[in-house]
Amino acid sequence: MTPGGHLRASPLKTVTMRATAVATSLAVLVASWPAAAQTRAKGPPLLRDTETEQLLRDYTRPILRAAGLEKQNIQVAIINDGTFNAFVADGRRIFVNYGALRQSETPNQIIGVLAHETGHLAGGHLSKMRQQLAQAQTQMIVAMLLGLGAAVAGARSGAGSAGAAAISAPQAAIMRSLLSYQRQQEENADKAAVKFLNATGQSAKGMYETFKRFADQGLFSTRGADPYMQSHPMAVERVRALEELARSSPYWDKKDDPALQHRHDMMRAKVSGFMERAETVYRRYPISDNSLPARYARAIAAYRHGDPRTAIAQIDALIKTEPSNPYFHELKGQALLEGGKPAEALAPLRKAVQLSHNAPLIEMLLGQALVGTDNKAYAEEAIKILRAALAREPEAALGYTQLAMAYGRRGNLAEADLASAQAAYLRGDAKTARDLASRAKTRFAIGSPGWVRADDIVNTKPVKN
Ligand SMILES: [Zn+2]
């Protein structure tokens, strides 16, 4: 996890904004779709981390296969939000808050949630909901026009209040029909999820436990919703139906594989260490707890909260326990890099790149350390590594920022401007992107590949939100 960081907050701004635009229109009426994504603007919207993403891929892959969606290249994106939420917004990604990852005690609990969201994707619920909304909007307008007509007629006849009633009654009915439609979709997603879990030999108990917890808290499906929803016992009914379905599975009592549970515990420890306040981390993982996850969480908290020397000692102890764990070496490199020691960060980051089989986000961190050394001799290597990483993670603005610096060191101002333009574009700063790309064009030979790419950025229309 990093600055702008590993749990690296990602600059996937344009993409996220687009997802949010759709989400916003739905969120008005649909409580279980994301309200959190666009309202919590603290920090970058998405978190990036190789270890966590790899685990989520391993959780999701069998479910997507069971749903017949394995060819769709569906990704799980982690949202920088400590509350529990998961949703689909654009048909190609499942969004999950880091809060949901941290709060899920077993792989099975979060896999159940991912299976439910996959149920929405497989059922095409987003596009169907959009159609329902469009239809409802038309109905609302018609209802309003009719109401208006009634109001005018009412005013003429002297029966003043009849008009107002005529406006609100049909709207309430339309709202209720939308909500009932959404309820149906939730039930369908539950059923699909249990089917996917059964097909992959997994229990739906975790999913049931999660939804039950929300039903008990009175939060699930009711948060931020219409009072009608809050008074409606939908959640309880839904959870009861889900329990019956889940218990009928032969896998109900099946436990997660211990190795997977361990990876899950490490992931939760990491999320806590990076995202939570020090005192919270130490409350969850007290010094008396000598387990690997607890040591991991405390080492991260030590480095995050400005205790570099102890942090490095703690990370070294982790490395001693598991020398071939790439993420321990990554953490050490990151701690050294952010502690202002890029040259010392090189060895652990090279090791992490090697052990992770060239994970692009870790390569970007190595590229950043190489650039950070201010040593011209490393510029060429940095360019090579960053380009290779960006080929696989083309939306990582941080990679382009580092690439621009590396080119700058080499005195290649044309490529430096182009890379800076790409970084600005990915950050959603279209004006800076165009200005830099225009300048890059004057530095490249007309018609050369660099000139063409710069020209593309100059001519790209900003994404409308
Ligand atoms: Zn749902």
Tab-separated table of C-alpha atoms and ligand atoms in Angstrom:
chain	number	residue	atom	x	y	z
A	1	MET	CA	0.000	0.000	0.000
A	2	THR	CA	1.410	3.788	-0.784
A	3	PRO	CA	1.483	7.562	-1.072
A	4	GLY	CA	-1.320	8.389	-3.101
A	5	GLY	CA	-0.607	4.892	-2.073
A	6	HIS	CA	0.033	1.122	-1.559
A	7	LEU	CA	-2.895	0.845	0.223
A	8	ARG	CA	-2.140	3.297	-2.469
A	9	ALA	CA	-4.936	5.606	-3.244
A	10	SER	CA	-5.400	5.567	-6.932
A	11	PRO	CA	-5.793	8.417	-9.294
A	12	LEU	CA	-8.336	6.595	-11.447
A	13	LYS	CA	-10.355	9.722	-11.309
A	14	THR	CA	-12.021	9.885	-14.693
A	15	VAL	CA	-13.185	6.316	-14.526
A	16	THR	CA	-14.450	6.611	-10.990
A	17	MET	CA	-16.307	9.793	-11.742
A	18	ARG	CA	-18.148	8.109	-14.552
A	19	ALA	CA	-19.191	5.253	-12.291
A	20	THR	CA	-20.288	7.782	-9.715
A	21	ALA	CA	-22.468	9.671	-12.158
A	22	VAL	CA	-24.568	6.585	-12.751
A	23	ALA	CA	-24.559	5.762	-9.084
A	24	THR	CA	-25.792	9.228	-8.192
A	25	SER	CA	-28.905	8.991	-10.294
A	26	LEU	CA	-29.721	5.633	-8.754
A	27	ALA	CA	-28.821	6.537	-5.208
A	28	VAL	CA	-31.758	8.893	-4.970
A	29	LEU	CA	-34.088	5.954	-4.905
A	30	VAL	CA	-31.996	2.880	-4.410
A	31	ALA	CA	-30.528	2.585	-0.972
A	32	SER	CA	-28.302	-0.424	-1.488
A	33	TRP	CA	-26.554	1.202	-4.392
A	34	PRO	CA	-23.745	3.494	-3.439
A	35	ALA	CA	-24.452	6.623	-1.548
A	36	ALA	CA	-21.059	6.575	0.128
A	37	ALA	CA	-18.915	6.680	-3.007
A	38	GLN	CA	-19.632	10.220	-3.996
A	39	THR	CA	-20.370	11.811	-0.654
A	40	ARG	CA	-17.154	10.996	1.171
A	41	ALA	CA	-14.621	13.087	-0.610
A	42	LYS	CA	-11.847	12.649	1.942
A	43	GLY	CA	-8.768	11.515	0.053
A	44	PRO	CA	-8.530	9.701	-3.256
A	45	PRO	CA	-11.516	7.544	-4.108
A	46	LEU	CA	-9.850	4.196	-4.761
A	47	LEU	CA	-7.185	2.250	-2.885
A	48	ARG	CA	-4.621	0.137	-4.695
A	49	ASP	CA	-2.678	-2.722	-3.153
A	50	THR	CA	-1.241	-5.788	-4.839
A	51	GLU	CA	-1.726	-8.153	-1.896
A	52	THR	CA	-5.351	-7.183	-1.295
A	53	GLU	CA	-6.243	-7.133	-4.978
A	54	GLN	CA	-4.687	-10.557	-5.513
A	55	LEU	CA	-6.739	-11.978	-2.641
A	56	LEU	CA	-9.931	-10.401	-3.980
A	57	ARG	CA	-9.199	-11.851	-7.418
A	58	ASP	CA	-8.815	-15.275	-5.835
A	59	TYR	CA	-12.135	-14.780	-4.023
A	60	THR	CA	-13.964	-13.588	-7.112
A	61	ARG	CA	-12.605	-15.761	-9.929
A	62	PRO	CA	-14.530	-19.003	-9.121
A	63	ILE	CA	-17.742	-17.042	-8.511
A	64	LEU	CA	-17.465	-15.210	-11.838
A	65	ARG	CA	-16.811	-18.519	-13.560
A	66	ALA	CA	-19.919	-20.039	-11.954
A	67	ALA	CA	-21.891	-16.997	-13.120
A	68	GLY	CA	-20.602	-17.367	-16.679
A	69	LEU	CA	-18.867	-13.992	-16.447
A	70	GLU	CA	-15.225	-15.149	-16.474
A	71	LYS	CA	-14.600	-13.625	-19.902
A	72	GLN	CA	-15.858	-10.160	-18.963
A	73	ASN	CA	-12.661	-9.098	-17.191
A	74	ILE	CA	-14.616	-7.906	-14.158
A	75	GLN	CA	-12.420	-6.297	-11.503
A	76	VAL	CA	-12.934	-5.637	-7.827
A	77	ALA	CA	-12.093	-2.033	-6.894
A	78	ILE	CA	-11.465	-0.985	-3.287
A	79	ILE	CA	-13.087	2.240	-2.171
A	80	ASN	CA	-11.423	4.505	0.368
A	81	ASP	CA	-14.273	4.353	2.855
A	82	GLY	CA	-14.330	2.789	6.311
A	83	THR	CA	-18.032	1.956	6.336
A	84	PHE	CA	-19.421	-1.366	5.157
A	85	ASN	CA	-20.580	-1.282	1.569
A	86	ALA	CA	-20.285	-3.121	-1.714
A	87	PHE	CA	-22.062	-2.389	-4.964
A	88	VAL	CA	-21.930	-2.532	-8.719
A	89	ALA	CA	-22.173	0.673	-10.720
A	90	ASP	CA	-20.805	0.120	-14.193
A	91	GLY	CA	-21.153	-3.529	-15.161
A	92	ARG	CA	-17.417	-4.180	-15.226
A	93	ARG	CA	-16.372	-3.616	-11.639
A	94	ILE	CA	-17.524	-4.639	-8.203
A	95	PHE	CA	-16.788	-1.872	-5.720
A	96	VAL	CA	-16.103	-2.768	-2.132
A	97	ASN	CA	-15.304	-0.403	0.730
A	98	TYR	CA	-12.187	-1.152	2.715
A	99	GLY	CA	-14.537	-1.057	5.711
A	100	ALA	CA	-16.277	-4.167	4.361
A	101	LEU	CA	-12.945	-5.950	4.026
A	102	ARG	CA	-11.898	-5.018	7.527
A	103	GLN	CA	-15.223	-5.978	9.069
A	104	SER	CA	-15.512	-9.375	7.389
A	105	GLU	CA	-14.077	-11.921	9.773
A	106	THR	CA	-13.817	-14.793	7.318
A	107	PRO	CA	-13.150	-15.113	3.592
A	108	ASN	CA	-16.585	-16.687	3.351
A	109	GLN	CA	-18.292	-13.527	4.653
A	110	ILE	CA	-16.787	-11.251	2.022
A	111	ILE	CA	-17.052	-13.897	-0.710
A	112	GLY	CA	-20.795	-14.023	0.050
A	113	VAL	CA	-21.053	-10.275	-0.486
A	114	LEU	CA	-19.049	-10.514	-3.712
A	115	ALA	CA	-21.334	-13.365	-4.840
A	116	HIS	CA	-24.387	-11.193	-4.160
A	117	GLU	CA	-22.925	-8.345	-6.235
A	118	THR	CA	-22.054	-10.836	-8.960
A	119	GLY	CA	-25.734	-11.801	-8.824
A	120	HIS	CA	-26.606	-8.195	-9.718
A	121	LEU	CA	-24.112	-8.244	-12.595
A	122	ALA	CA	-25.265	-11.603	-13.913
A	123	GLY	CA	-28.908	-10.507	-13.723
A	124	GLY	CA	-28.185	-7.287	-15.638
A	125	HIS	CA	-29.881	-5.423	-12.780
A	126	LEU	CA	-28.158	-2.114	-13.428
A	127	SER	CA	-29.475	-1.636	-16.927
A	128	LYS	CA	-32.893	-2.930	-15.906
A	129	MET	CA	-32.975	-0.492	-12.999
A	130	ARG	CA	-32.011	2.326	-15.352
A	131	GLN	CA	-34.931	1.432	-17.601
A	132	GLN	CA	-37.252	1.355	-14.597
A	133	LEU	CA	-35.996	4.754	-13.509
A	134	ALA	CA	-36.434	6.254	-16.965
A	135	GLN	CA	-39.947	4.872	-17.077
A	136	ALA	CA	-40.666	6.169	-13.595
A	137	GLN	CA	-39.408	9.615	-14.555
A	138	THR	CA	-41.797	9.703	-17.483
A	139	GLN	CA	-44.628	8.572	-15.210
A	140	MET	CA	-43.716	11.249	-12.670
A	141	ILE	CA	-43.776	13.961	-15.308
A	142	VAL	CA	-47.121	12.771	-16.608
A	143	ALA	CA	-48.439	12.568	-13.066
A	144	MET	CA	-47.210	16.076	-12.350
A	145	LEU	CA	-48.799	17.457	-15.480
A	146	LEU	CA	-52.078	15.749	-14.591
A	147	GLY	CA	-51.759	17.021	-11.027
A	148	LEU	CA	-51.098	20.483	-12.302
A	149	GLY	CA	-54.190	20.234	-14.486
A	150	ALA	CA	-56.198	19.102	-11.474
A	151	ALA	CA	-54.750	21.936	-9.383
A	152	VAL	CA	-55.737	24.503	-11.965
A	153	ALA	CA	-59.171	22.943	-12.272
A	154	GLY	CA	-59.385	22.796	-8.456
A	155	ALA	CA	-58.463	26.465	-8.107
A	156	ARG	CA	-61.088	27.387	-10.640
A	157	SER	CA	-63.745	25.410	-8.852
A	158	GLY	CA	-62.570	26.693	-5.471
A	159	ALA	CA	-61.550	23.251	-4.111
A	160	GLY	CA	-57.919	24.259	-3.461
A	161	SER	CA	-56.320	21.222	-1.826
A	162	ALA	CA	-57.448	18.593	-4.311
A	163	GLY	CA	-54.638	19.526	-6.694
A	164	ALA	CA	-51.853	18.918	-4.209
A	165	ALA	CA	-53.181	15.464	-3.374
A	166	ALA	CA	-53.394	14.672	-7.051
A	167	ILE	CA	-49.700	15.486	-7.396
A	168	SER	CA	-48.374	13.430	-4.497
A	169	ALA	CA	-50.501	10.280	-4.653
A	170	PRO	CA	-49.273	8.987	-8.020
A	171	GLN	CA	-45.689	9.910	-7.147
A	172	ALA	CA	-45.839	7.849	-3.977
A	173	ALA	CA	-47.258	4.951	-5.957
A	174	ILE	CA	-44.474	5.196	-8.529
A	175	MET	CA	-41.908	5.319	-5.743
A	176	ARG	CA	-43.399	2.232	-4.107
A	177	SER	CA	-43.347	0.317	-7.359
A	178	LEU	CA	-39.691	1.223	-7.875
A	179	LEU	CA	-38.802	0.120	-4.369
A	180	SER	CA	-40.647	-3.137	-4.776
A	181	TYR	CA	-38.801	-3.665	-8.030
A	182	GLN	CA	-35.516	-3.088	-6.235
A	183	ARG	CA	-36.501	-5.541	-3.480
A	184	GLN	CA	-37.160	-8.132	-6.118
A	185	GLN	CA	-33.700	-7.541	-7.557
A	186	GLU	CA	-32.118	-7.944	-4.123
A	187	GLU	CA	-33.891	-11.267	-3.650
A	188	ASN	CA	-32.856	-12.383	-7.105
A	189	ALA	CA	-29.238	-11.414	-6.385
A	190	ASP	CA	-29.393	-13.421	-3.115
A	191	LYS	CA	-30.705	-16.472	-4.942
A	192	ALA	CA	-28.097	-16.172	-7.673
A	193	ALA	CA	-25.372	-15.763	-5.049
A	194	VAL	CA	-26.363	-18.975	-3.250
A	195	LYS	CA	-26.388	-20.755	-6.598
A	196	PHE	CA	-22.836	-19.540	-7.390
A	197	LEU	CA	-21.636	-20.492	-3.913
A	198	ASN	CA	-23.131	-23.971	-4.226
A	199	ALA	CA	-21.606	-24.400	-7.658
A	200	THR	CA	-18.180	-23.575	-6.216
A	201	GLY	CA	-18.612	-25.808	-3.151
A	202	GLN	CA	-18.767	-22.896	-0.718
A	203	SER	CA	-21.123	-22.116	2.127
A	204	ALA	CA	-23.581	-19.224	2.018
A	205	LYS	CA	-23.319	-18.955	5.792
A	206	GLY	CA	-20.964	-15.961	5.645
A	207	MET	CA	-23.307	-14.086	3.356
A	208	TYR	CA	-26.207	-14.881	5.651
A	209	GLU	CA	-24.198	-13.778	8.711
A	210	THR	CA	-23.345	-10.456	7.049
A	211	PHE	CA	-26.881	-9.678	5.909
A	212	LYS	CA	-28.307	-10.830	9.231
A	213	ARG	CA	-25.974	-8.460	11.038
A	214	PHE	CA	-27.282	-5.569	8.931
A	215	ALA	CA	-30.886	-6.609	9.353
A	216	ASP	CA	-30.347	-6.696	13.122
A	217	GLN	CA	-28.807	-3.259	13.027
A	218	GLY	CA	-31.685	-2.074	10.897
A	219	LEU	CA	-29.142	-0.692	8.464
A	220	PHE	CA	-29.192	-2.922	5.480
A	221	SER	CA	-31.323	-1.604	2.618
A	222	THR	CA	-32.743	1.118	4.783
A	223	ARG	CA	-29.862	3.522	5.238
A	224	GLY	CA	-30.589	6.836	3.611
A	225	ALA	CA	-33.838	5.575	2.227
A	226	ASP	CA	-37.377	6.763	2.220
A	227	PRO	CA	-39.230	6.377	5.568
A	228	TYR	CA	-41.434	3.867	3.813
A	229	MET	CA	-38.412	1.617	3.520
A	230	GLN	CA	-37.441	2.098	7.136
A	231	SER	CA	-40.798	1.010	8.435
A	232	HIS	CA	-41.034	-1.885	6.029
A	233	PRO	CA	-39.887	-5.265	7.372
A	234	MET	CA	-38.213	-6.136	4.090
A	235	ALA	CA	-34.774	-6.817	5.514
A	236	VAL	CA	-36.078	-9.344	8.023
A	237	GLU	CA	-38.108	-11.190	5.403
A	238	ARG	CA	-35.228	-11.216	3.007
A	239	VAL	CA	-32.782	-12.522	5.576
A	240	ARG	CA	-35.223	-15.259	6.577
A	241	ALA	CA	-35.579	-16.363	2.969
A	242	LEU	CA	-31.828	-16.272	2.552
A	243	GLU	CA	-31.278	-18.339	5.691
A	244	GLU	CA	-33.648	-21.038	4.476
A	245	LEU	CA	-31.945	-21.155	1.111
A	246	ALA	CA	-28.439	-21.134	2.569
A	247	ARG	CA	-29.174	-23.868	5.140
A	248	SER	CA	-30.482	-26.164	2.415
A	249	SER	CA	-27.006	-26.237	0.846
A	250	PRO	CA	-24.788	-29.283	1.475
A	251	TYR	CA	-21.940	-26.816	2.111
A	252	TRP	CA	-23.645	-24.859	4.919
A	253	ASP	CA	-21.141	-26.033	7.528
A	254	LYS	CA	-18.095	-25.960	5.289
A	255	LYS	CA	-15.279	-23.831	6.699
A	256	ASP	CA	-12.789	-21.713	4.784
A	257	ASP	CA	-9.453	-23.274	3.964
A	258	PRO	CA	-7.010	-22.351	6.807
A	259	ALA	CA	-4.436	-20.989	4.327
A	260	LEU	CA	-7.078	-18.705	2.821
A	261	GLN	CA	-8.233	-17.645	6.296
A	262	HIS	CA	-4.614	-16.711	7.062
A	263	ARG	CA	-4.342	-14.557	3.925
A	264	HIS	CA	-7.638	-12.961	4.896
A	265	ASP	CA	-6.365	-12.199	8.398
A	266	MET	CA	-3.178	-10.674	6.933
A	267	MET	CA	-5.237	-8.526	4.564
A	268	ARG	CA	-7.448	-7.270	7.406
A	269	ALA	CA	-4.367	-6.516	9.483
A	270	LYS	CA	-2.901	-4.532	6.599
A	271	VAL	CA	-6.102	-2.578	6.017
A	272	SER	CA	-6.252	-1.764	9.722
A	273	GLY	CA	-2.566	-0.782	9.883
A	274	PHE	CA	-2.793	1.521	6.883
A	275	MET	CA	-6.235	2.992	7.291
A	276	GLU	CA	-7.005	3.170	10.983
A	277	ARG	CA	-5.712	5.377	13.759
A	278	ALA	CA	-2.793	4.044	15.772
A	279	GLU	CA	-4.804	3.566	18.966
A	280	THR	CA	-7.425	1.588	17.035
A	281	VAL	CA	-4.734	-0.638	15.537
A	282	TYR	CA	-3.195	-1.287	18.965
A	283	ARG	CA	-6.624	-2.014	20.431
A	284	ARG	CA	-7.346	-4.594	17.746
A	285	TYR	CA	-3.803	-5.969	17.765
A	286	PRO	CA	-2.394	-5.532	21.284
A	287	ILE	CA	1.299	-6.159	21.973
A	288	SER	CA	0.288	-9.372	23.774
A	289	ASP	CA	-0.871	-10.785	20.422
A	290	ASN	CA	2.178	-12.342	18.806
A	291	SER	CA	0.413	-13.708	15.716
A	292	LEU	CA	1.755	-12.786	12.291
A	293	PRO	CA	-1.297	-10.628	11.396
A	294	ALA	CA	-0.943	-8.697	14.656
A	295	ARG	CA	2.768	-8.118	14.067
A	296	TYR	CA	1.995	-7.048	10.495
A	297	ALA	CA	-0.634	-4.519	11.618
A	298	ARG	CA	1.638	-3.054	14.320
A	299	ALA	CA	4.647	-2.781	11.969
A	300	ILE	CA	2.520	-0.879	9.452
A	301	ALA	CA	1.054	1.358	12.149
A	302	ALA	CA	4.573	2.103	13.426
A	303	TYR	CA	5.727	3.256	9.985
A	304	ARG	CA	2.496	5.128	9.216
A	305	HIS	CA	2.591	7.011	12.470
A	306	GLY	CA	6.148	8.209	12.319
A	307	ASP	CA	8.260	5.675	14.149
A	308	PRO	CA	10.551	4.622	11.268
A	309	ARG	CA	13.336	2.967	13.220
A	310	THR	CA	11.095	0.569	15.185
A	311	ALA	CA	9.007	0.044	12.059
A	312	ILE	CA	11.992	-1.202	10.050
A	313	ALA	CA	13.048	-3.496	12.921
A	314	GLN	CA	9.522	-4.916	13.088
A	315	ILE	CA	9.376	-5.410	9.317
A	316	ASP	CA	12.778	-7.117	9.366
A	317	ALA	CA	11.414	-9.532	11.965
A	318	LEU	CA	8.463	-10.278	9.656
A	319	ILE	CA	10.858	-10.913	6.767
A	320	LYS	CA	12.853	-13.270	8.966
A	321	THR	CA	9.663	-15.245	9.658
A	322	GLU	CA	8.596	-15.393	5.994
A	323	PRO	CA	11.581	-14.525	3.757
A	324	SER	CA	9.708	-15.164	0.526
A	325	ASN	CA	6.638	-13.057	1.295
A	326	PRO	CA	6.860	-10.288	-1.357
A	327	TYR	CA	4.624	-7.921	0.592
A	328	PHE	CA	6.971	-7.756	3.590
A	329	HIS	CA	9.794	-6.634	1.287
A	330	GLU	CA	7.399	-4.223	-0.424
A	331	LEU	CA	6.455	-2.777	2.956
A	332	LYS	CA	10.090	-2.327	3.923
A	333	GLY	CA	10.851	-0.566	0.640
A	334	GLN	CA	7.827	1.649	0.994
A	335	ALA	CA	8.687	2.578	4.580
A	336	LEU	CA	12.260	3.469	3.579
A	337	LEU	CA	11.149	5.375	0.484
A	338	GLU	CA	8.591	7.423	2.372
A	339	GLY	CA	11.099	7.876	5.185
A	340	GLY	CA	13.312	9.730	2.686
A	341	LYS	CA	15.748	6.861	2.007
A	342	PRO	CA	15.136	5.906	-1.631
A	343	ALA	CA	18.597	4.370	-2.122
A	344	GLU	CA	18.035	1.988	0.806
A	345	ALA	CA	14.583	1.163	-0.555
A	346	LEU	CA	16.005	-0.247	-3.792
A	347	ALA	CA	17.145	-3.655	-2.497
A	348	PRO	CA	13.904	-4.610	-0.710
A	349	LEU	CA	11.814	-3.314	-3.645
A	350	ARG	CA	13.847	-5.270	-6.178
A	351	LYS	CA	13.281	-8.350	-4.024
A	352	ALA	CA	9.549	-7.598	-3.811
A	353	VAL	CA	9.303	-7.187	-7.595
A	354	GLN	CA	11.077	-10.509	-8.082
A	355	LEU	CA	9.009	-12.415	-5.481
A	356	SER	CA	5.726	-10.956	-6.763
A	357	HIS	CA	6.573	-11.927	-10.359
A	358	ASN	CA	6.713	-8.300	-11.481
A	359	ALA	CA	3.512	-6.984	-9.923
A	360	PRO	CA	3.078	-3.617	-11.713
A	361	LEU	CA	2.172	-1.583	-8.627
A	362	ILE	CA	5.343	-2.782	-6.899
A	363	GLU	CA	7.361	-2.038	-10.041
A	364	MET	CA	6.008	1.518	-9.916
A	365	LEU	CA	7.201	1.809	-6.349
A	366	LEU	CA	10.656	0.606	-7.433
A	367	GLY	CA	10.566	3.108	-10.314
A	368	GLN	CA	9.724	5.843	-7.817
A	369	ALA	CA	12.664	4.826	-5.598
A	370	LEU	CA	15.035	4.767	-8.592
A	371	VAL	CA	13.921	8.270	-9.592
A	372	GLY	CA	14.078	9.372	-5.959
A	373	THR	CA	17.785	8.548	-5.659
A	374	ASP	CA	18.622	11.535	-7.891
A	375	ASN	CA	21.207	9.256	-9.479
A	376	LYS	CA	21.237	9.766	-13.257
A	377	ALA	CA	22.615	6.254	-13.708
A	378	TYR	CA	19.254	4.844	-12.532
A	379	ALA	CA	17.096	6.919	-14.892
A	380	GLU	CA	17.274	4.464	-17.791
A	381	GLU	CA	16.323	1.510	-15.573
A	382	ALA	CA	13.463	3.530	-14.061
A	383	ILE	CA	12.105	4.336	-17.530
A	384	LYS	CA	12.209	0.686	-18.541
A	385	ILE	CA	10.486	-0.556	-15.382
A	386	LEU	CA	7.858	2.189	-15.329
A	387	ARG	CA	6.959	1.675	-18.982
A	388	ALA	CA	6.580	-2.073	-18.428
A	389	ALA	CA	4.392	-1.465	-15.356
A	390	LEU	CA	2.257	1.158	-17.115
A	391	ALA	CA	1.636	-1.210	-20.002
A	392	ARG	CA	-0.237	-3.397	-17.490
A	393	GLU	CA	-1.660	-0.591	-15.303
A	394	PRO	CA	-2.356	2.131	-17.880
A	395	GLU	CA	-4.559	4.163	-15.570
A	396	ALA	CA	-2.013	4.724	-12.803
A	397	ALA	CA	-1.257	8.468	-12.819
A	398	LEU	CA	1.534	8.031	-10.268
A	399	GLY	CA	3.432	5.822	-12.726
A	400	TYR	CA	3.325	8.581	-15.356
A	401	THR	CA	4.434	11.221	-12.863
A	402	GLN	CA	7.504	9.122	-12.024
A	403	LEU	CA	8.102	8.397	-15.706
A	404	ALA	CA	8.073	12.150	-16.444
A	405	MET	CA	10.726	12.689	-13.771
A	406	ALA	CA	12.875	9.878	-15.117
A	407	TYR	CA	12.719	11.335	-18.634
A	408	GLY	CA	13.517	14.737	-17.162
A	409	ARG	CA	16.704	13.300	-15.630
A	410	ARG	CA	17.682	11.993	-19.051
A	411	GLY	CA	17.035	15.421	-20.576
A	412	ASN	CA	14.283	14.003	-22.792
A	413	LEU	CA	11.851	16.901	-22.421
A	414	ALA	CA	9.441	15.756	-25.131
A	415	GLU	CA	8.748	12.413	-23.403
A	416	ALA	CA	8.774	14.138	-20.005
A	417	ASP	CA	6.021	16.542	-21.124
A	418	LEU	CA	4.032	13.730	-22.681
A	419	ALA	CA	4.190	11.614	-19.515
A	420	SER	CA	3.233	14.629	-17.371
A	421	ALA	CA	0.298	15.260	-19.719
A	422	GLN	CA	-0.828	11.635	-19.309
A	423	ALA	CA	-0.584	11.915	-15.514
A	424	ALA	CA	-2.652	15.120	-15.525
A	425	TYR	CA	-5.225	13.534	-17.814
A	426	LEU	CA	-5.600	10.537	-15.491
A	427	ARG	CA	-5.947	12.826	-12.501
A	428	GLY	CA	-8.894	14.418	-14.298
A	429	ASP	CA	-7.064	17.736	-14.889
A	430	ALA	CA	-7.909	18.105	-18.581
A	431	LYS	CA	-6.633	21.660	-18.966
A	432	THR	CA	-3.124	20.929	-17.657
A	433	ALA	CA	-3.116	17.737	-19.735
A	434	ARG	CA	-3.886	19.700	-22.930
A	435	ASP	CA	-1.328	22.427	-22.156
A	436	LEU	CA	1.459	19.900	-21.498
A	437	ALA	CA	0.525	17.792	-24.514
A	438	SER	CA	0.573	20.901	-26.737
A	439	ARG	CA	4.064	21.709	-25.511
A	440	ALA	CA	5.137	18.069	-26.026
A	441	LYS	CA	3.940	18.282	-29.653
A	442	THR	CA	6.356	21.140	-30.335
A	443	ARG	CA	9.215	18.945	-29.076
A	444	PHE	CA	8.464	15.774	-31.048
A	445	ALA	CA	8.983	15.364	-34.789
A	446	ILE	CA	5.609	15.852	-36.478
A	447	GLY	CA	3.900	12.522	-37.045
A	448	SER	CA	6.245	10.567	-34.733
A	449	PRO	CA	4.596	8.118	-32.269
A	450	GLY	CA	5.106	10.541	-29.344
A	451	TRP	CA	3.632	13.421	-31.358
A	452	VAL	CA	0.580	11.280	-32.209
A	453	ARG	CA	-0.013	10.383	-28.560
A	454	ALA	CA	0.348	14.020	-27.512
A	455	ASP	CA	-2.033	15.015	-30.284
A	456	ASP	CA	-4.578	12.486	-28.978
A	457	ILE	CA	-4.519	14.124	-25.557
A	458	VAL	CA	-4.834	17.630	-27.043
A	459	ASN	CA	-7.919	16.505	-28.938
A	460	THR	CA	-9.562	14.437	-26.201
A	461	LYS	CA	-12.827	15.814	-24.998
A	462	PRO	CA	-13.014	16.062	-21.212
A	463	VAL	CA	-15.169	13.389	-19.613
A	464	LYS	CA	-18.566	14.776	-18.684
A	465	ASN	CA	-19.817	13.881	-15.252
B	1	ZN	ZN	-27.847	-5.997	-3.636
